Short mmCIF file of C-alpha atoms in Angstrom, two decimals:
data_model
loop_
_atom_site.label_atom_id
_atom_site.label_comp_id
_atom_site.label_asym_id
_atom_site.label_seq_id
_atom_site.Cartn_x
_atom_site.Cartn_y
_atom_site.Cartn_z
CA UNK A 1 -2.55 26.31 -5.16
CA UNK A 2 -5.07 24.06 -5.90
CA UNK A 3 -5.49 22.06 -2.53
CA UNK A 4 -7.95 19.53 -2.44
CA UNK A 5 -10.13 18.39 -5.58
CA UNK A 6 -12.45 16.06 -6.12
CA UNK A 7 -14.40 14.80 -9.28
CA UNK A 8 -16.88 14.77 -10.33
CA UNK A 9 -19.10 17.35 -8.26
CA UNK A 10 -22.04 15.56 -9.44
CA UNK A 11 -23.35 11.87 -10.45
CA UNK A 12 -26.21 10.45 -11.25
CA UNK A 13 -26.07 6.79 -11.45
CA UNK A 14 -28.26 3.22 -11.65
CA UNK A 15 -28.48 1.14 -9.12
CA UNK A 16 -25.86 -1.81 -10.17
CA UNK A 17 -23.16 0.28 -11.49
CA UNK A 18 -19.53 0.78 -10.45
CA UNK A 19 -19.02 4.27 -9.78
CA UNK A 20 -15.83 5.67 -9.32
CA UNK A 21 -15.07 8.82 -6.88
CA UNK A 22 -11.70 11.05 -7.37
CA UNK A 23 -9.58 12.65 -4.95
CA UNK A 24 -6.16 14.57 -5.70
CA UNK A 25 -4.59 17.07 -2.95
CA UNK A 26 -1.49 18.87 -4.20
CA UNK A 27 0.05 19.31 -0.54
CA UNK A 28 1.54 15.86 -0.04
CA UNK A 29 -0.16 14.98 2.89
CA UNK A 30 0.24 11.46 4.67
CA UNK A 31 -3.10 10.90 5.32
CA UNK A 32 -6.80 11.06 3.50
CA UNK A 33 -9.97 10.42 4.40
CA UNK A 34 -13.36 9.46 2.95
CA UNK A 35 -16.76 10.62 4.53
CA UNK A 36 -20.17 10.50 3.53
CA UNK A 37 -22.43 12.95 5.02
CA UNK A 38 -26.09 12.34 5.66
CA UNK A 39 -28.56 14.33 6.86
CA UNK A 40 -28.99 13.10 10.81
CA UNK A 41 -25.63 11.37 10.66
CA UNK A 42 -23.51 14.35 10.39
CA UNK A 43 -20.13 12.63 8.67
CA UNK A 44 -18.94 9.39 8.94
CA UNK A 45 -16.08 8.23 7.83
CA UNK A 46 -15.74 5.29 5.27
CA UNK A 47 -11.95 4.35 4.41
CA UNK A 48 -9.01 5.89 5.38
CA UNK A 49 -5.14 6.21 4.16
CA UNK A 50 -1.66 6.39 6.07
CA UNK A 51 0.23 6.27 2.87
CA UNK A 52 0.78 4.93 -0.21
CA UNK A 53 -0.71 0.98 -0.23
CA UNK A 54 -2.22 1.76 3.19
CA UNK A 55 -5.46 1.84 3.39
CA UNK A 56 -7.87 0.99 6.43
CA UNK A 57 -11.86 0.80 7.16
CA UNK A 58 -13.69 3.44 9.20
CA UNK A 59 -16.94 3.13 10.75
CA UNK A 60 -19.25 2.51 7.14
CA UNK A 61 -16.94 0.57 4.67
CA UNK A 62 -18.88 -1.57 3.05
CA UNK A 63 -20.01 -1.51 -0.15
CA UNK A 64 -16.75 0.62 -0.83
CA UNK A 65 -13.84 -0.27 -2.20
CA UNK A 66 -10.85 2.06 -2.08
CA UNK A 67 -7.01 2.17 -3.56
CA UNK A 68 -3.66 4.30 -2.67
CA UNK A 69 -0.83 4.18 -5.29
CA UNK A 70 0.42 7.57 -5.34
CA UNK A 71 0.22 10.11 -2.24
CA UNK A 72 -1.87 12.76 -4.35
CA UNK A 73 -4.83 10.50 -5.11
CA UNK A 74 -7.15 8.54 -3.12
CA UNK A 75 -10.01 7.27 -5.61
CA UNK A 76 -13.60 5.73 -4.25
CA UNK A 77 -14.98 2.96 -5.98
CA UNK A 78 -19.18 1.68 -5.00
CA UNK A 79 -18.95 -1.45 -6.52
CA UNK A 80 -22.36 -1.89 -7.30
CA UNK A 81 -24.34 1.36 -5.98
CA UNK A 82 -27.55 1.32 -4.03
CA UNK A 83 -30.08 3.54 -3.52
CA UNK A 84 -28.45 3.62 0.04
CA UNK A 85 -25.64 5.17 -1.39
CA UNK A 86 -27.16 8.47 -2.04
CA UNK A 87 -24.77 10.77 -0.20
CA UNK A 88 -22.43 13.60 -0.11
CA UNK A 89 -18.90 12.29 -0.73
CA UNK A 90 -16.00 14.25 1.09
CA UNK A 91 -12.93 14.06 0.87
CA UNK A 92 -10.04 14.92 3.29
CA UNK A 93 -6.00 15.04 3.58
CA UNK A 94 -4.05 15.73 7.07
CA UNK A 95 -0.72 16.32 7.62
CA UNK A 96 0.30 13.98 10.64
CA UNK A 97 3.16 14.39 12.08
CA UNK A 98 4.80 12.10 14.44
CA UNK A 99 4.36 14.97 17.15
CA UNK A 100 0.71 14.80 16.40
CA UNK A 101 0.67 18.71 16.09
CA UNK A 102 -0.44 19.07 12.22
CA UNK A 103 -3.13 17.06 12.07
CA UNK A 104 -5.95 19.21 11.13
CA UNK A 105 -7.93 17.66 8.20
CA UNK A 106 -8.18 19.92 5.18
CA UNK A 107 -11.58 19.33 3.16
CA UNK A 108 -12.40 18.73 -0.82
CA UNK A 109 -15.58 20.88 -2.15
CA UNK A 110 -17.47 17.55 -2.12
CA UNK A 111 -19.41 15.04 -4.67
CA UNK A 112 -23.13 14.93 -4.59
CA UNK A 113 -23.87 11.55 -5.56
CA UNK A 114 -27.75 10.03 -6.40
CA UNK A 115 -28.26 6.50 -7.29
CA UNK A 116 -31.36 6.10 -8.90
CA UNK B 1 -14.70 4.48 21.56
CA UNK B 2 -15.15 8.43 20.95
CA UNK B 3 -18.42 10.14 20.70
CA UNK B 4 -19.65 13.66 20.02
CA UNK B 5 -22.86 15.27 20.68
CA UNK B 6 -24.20 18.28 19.66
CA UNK B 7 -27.21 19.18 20.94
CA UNK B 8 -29.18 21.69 19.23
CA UNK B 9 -30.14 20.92 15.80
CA UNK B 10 -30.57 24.48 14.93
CA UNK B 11 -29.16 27.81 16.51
CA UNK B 12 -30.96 31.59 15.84
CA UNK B 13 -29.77 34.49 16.64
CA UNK B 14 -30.40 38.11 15.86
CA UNK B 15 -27.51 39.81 13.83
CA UNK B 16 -25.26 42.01 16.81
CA UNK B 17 -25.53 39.35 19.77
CA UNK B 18 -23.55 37.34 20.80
CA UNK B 19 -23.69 33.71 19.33
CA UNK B 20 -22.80 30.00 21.19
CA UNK B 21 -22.84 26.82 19.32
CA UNK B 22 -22.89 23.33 22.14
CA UNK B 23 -21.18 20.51 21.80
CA UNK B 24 -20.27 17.84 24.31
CA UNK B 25 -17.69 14.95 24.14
CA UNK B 26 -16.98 11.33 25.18
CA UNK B 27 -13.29 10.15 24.93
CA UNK B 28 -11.46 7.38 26.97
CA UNK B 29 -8.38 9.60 27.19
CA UNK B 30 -7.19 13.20 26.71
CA UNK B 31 -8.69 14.52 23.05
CA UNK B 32 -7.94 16.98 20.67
CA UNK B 33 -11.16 18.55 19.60
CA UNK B 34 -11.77 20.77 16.00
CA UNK B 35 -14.71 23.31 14.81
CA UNK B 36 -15.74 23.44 11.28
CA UNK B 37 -18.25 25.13 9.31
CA UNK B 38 -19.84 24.43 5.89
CA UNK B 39 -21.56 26.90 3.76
CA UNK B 40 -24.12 25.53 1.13
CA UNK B 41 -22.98 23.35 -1.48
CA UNK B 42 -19.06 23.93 -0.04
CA UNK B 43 -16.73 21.31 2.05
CA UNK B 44 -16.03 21.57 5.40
CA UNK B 45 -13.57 24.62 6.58
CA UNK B 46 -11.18 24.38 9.62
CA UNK B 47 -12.26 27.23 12.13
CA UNK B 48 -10.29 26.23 15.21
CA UNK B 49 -9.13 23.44 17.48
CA UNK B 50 -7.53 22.88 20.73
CA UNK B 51 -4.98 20.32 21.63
CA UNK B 52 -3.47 21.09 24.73
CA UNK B 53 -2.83 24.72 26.61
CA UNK B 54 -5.13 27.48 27.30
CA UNK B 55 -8.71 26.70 27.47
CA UNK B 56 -10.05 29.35 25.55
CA UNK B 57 -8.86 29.25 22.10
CA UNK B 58 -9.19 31.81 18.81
CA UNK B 59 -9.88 31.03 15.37
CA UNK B 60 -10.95 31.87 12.17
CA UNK B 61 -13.58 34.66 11.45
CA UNK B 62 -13.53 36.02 15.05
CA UNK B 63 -14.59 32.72 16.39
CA UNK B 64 -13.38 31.48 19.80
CA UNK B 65 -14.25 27.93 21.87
CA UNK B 66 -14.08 27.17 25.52
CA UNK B 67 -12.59 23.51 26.36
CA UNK B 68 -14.31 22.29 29.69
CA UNK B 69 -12.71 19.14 30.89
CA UNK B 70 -15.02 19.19 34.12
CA UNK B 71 -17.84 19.00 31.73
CA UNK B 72 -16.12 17.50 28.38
CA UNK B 73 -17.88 20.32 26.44
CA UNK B 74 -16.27 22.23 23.77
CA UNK B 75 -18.68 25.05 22.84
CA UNK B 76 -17.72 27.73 19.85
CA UNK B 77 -18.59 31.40 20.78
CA UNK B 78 -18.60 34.18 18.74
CA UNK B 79 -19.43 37.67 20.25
CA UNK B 80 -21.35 39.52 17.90
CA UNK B 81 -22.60 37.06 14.98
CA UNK B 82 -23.28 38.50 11.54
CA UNK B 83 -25.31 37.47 8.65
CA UNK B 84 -22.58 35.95 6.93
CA UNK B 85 -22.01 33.22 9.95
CA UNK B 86 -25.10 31.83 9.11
CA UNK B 87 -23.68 28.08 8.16
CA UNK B 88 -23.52 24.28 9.08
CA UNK B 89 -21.20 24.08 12.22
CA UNK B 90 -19.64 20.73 13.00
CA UNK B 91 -17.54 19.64 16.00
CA UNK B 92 -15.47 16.54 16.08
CA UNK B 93 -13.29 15.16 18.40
CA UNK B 94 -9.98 12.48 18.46
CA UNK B 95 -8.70 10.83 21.25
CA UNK B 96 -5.14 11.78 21.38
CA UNK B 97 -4.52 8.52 23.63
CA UNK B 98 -5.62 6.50 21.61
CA UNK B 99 -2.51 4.59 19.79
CA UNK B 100 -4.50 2.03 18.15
CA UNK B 101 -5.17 1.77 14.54
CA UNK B 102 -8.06 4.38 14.54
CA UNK B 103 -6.52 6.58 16.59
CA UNK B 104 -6.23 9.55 13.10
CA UNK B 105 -9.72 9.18 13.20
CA UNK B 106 -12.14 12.25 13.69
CA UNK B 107 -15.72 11.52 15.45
CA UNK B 108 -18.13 14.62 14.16
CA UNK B 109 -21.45 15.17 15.90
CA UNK B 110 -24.46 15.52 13.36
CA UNK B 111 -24.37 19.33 13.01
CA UNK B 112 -26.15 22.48 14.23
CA UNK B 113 -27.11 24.78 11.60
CA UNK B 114 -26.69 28.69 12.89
CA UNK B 115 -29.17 31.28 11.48
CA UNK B 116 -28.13 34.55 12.01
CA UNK B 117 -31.64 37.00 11.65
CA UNK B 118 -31.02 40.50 10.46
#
């Protein structure tokens, strides 16, 4: 059961460059999530995913670009990466049900990310 | 808009007592509010959460939180901490009457990070 992977764990990369993150759950979940977690800022969350070709902006989007075309993967794409950038990437899949019972977020191991 | 706040930046606590992580909340409506913990160079792990019911709830690792609506706190207890609880715990909160767009979204306060002294 592998859950909730993401790729890589680590990346160093220029300033400039597209960089893209990777996200697969196995569970079939509705919804994922991208966060970026900052020392002082706790997480915050970047894009988010109802389904397949749904796709909406949290509360720091830009700069990000992000795409749904299966249910199992949910990549992350910088654009062109800042120094600002420098984070740890999480990602997350939830099971929301129309009761709104299931909807505890289940967490990838995270992508350490440095922009140089 | 929802907001959480957790106070302390850092928690310590001798190894045998009894342990209590703060956090307070801001929601328009009713919320559903969640624990997690992250260990070093690990994601985030689901300890508890409540949603509607009995205030005091049970989760993972002998963990418990109180839900105070009086106060909109939401503090995680624990009565005798070990070593191995030493970790980054984060609370976050959704507002459950929220239908908008947003409304799957999770607010997370910035962290408290528990020691637990031997």
């Amino acid at each position: 059961d592998a859950g909730i992977t993401q790729s890589p764990r680590y990346k160093i990369t220029e300033t400039g460059r597209q960089v893209t993150l990777m996200c697969h759950q196995t569970w079939s979940h509705s919804y994922m999530f991208w966060y970026r977690q900052d020392l002082g800022h706790g997480l915050r969350l970047i894009y988010y995913s109802a389904a397949a070709d749904i796709t909406d902006k949290g509360e720091v989007p830009d700069g990000y670009v992000v795409s749904r075309s299966k249910t199992e993967n949910f990549p992350l794409t910088l654009e062109s990466a800042t120094r600002s950038q420098t984070s740890v990437y999480f990602c997350a899949s939830s099971l929301l049900s129309t009761a709104l019972i299931s909807d505890t977020q289940y967490f990838g191991p995270g992508t350490r990310l440095t922009v140089l | 808009a929802q907001s959480v706040a957790q106070p302390e930046d850092q928690v310590n606590v001798a190894e045998g007592n009894p342990l209590t992580v703060k956090c307070t909340y801001s929601v328009s409506g009713n919320p559903y509010l969640f624990w997690y913990v992250q260990y070093p160079n690990r994601g985030l792990q689901f300890l508890l959460k409540y949603i509607t019911g009995d205030n005091l709830v049970k989760g993972s690792y002998g963990f418990e939180a109180e839900f105070n609506k009086s106060q909109t706190s939401f503090h995680l207890k624990k009565p005798s901490a070990l070593v191995s609880d030493s970790a980054l715990y984060f609370c976050a909160v959704r507002d459950i009457s929220d239908s908008g767009a947003g409304s799957y979204q999770l607010t997370f306060g910035k962290g408290t990070k528990l020691s637990v002294i031997p």
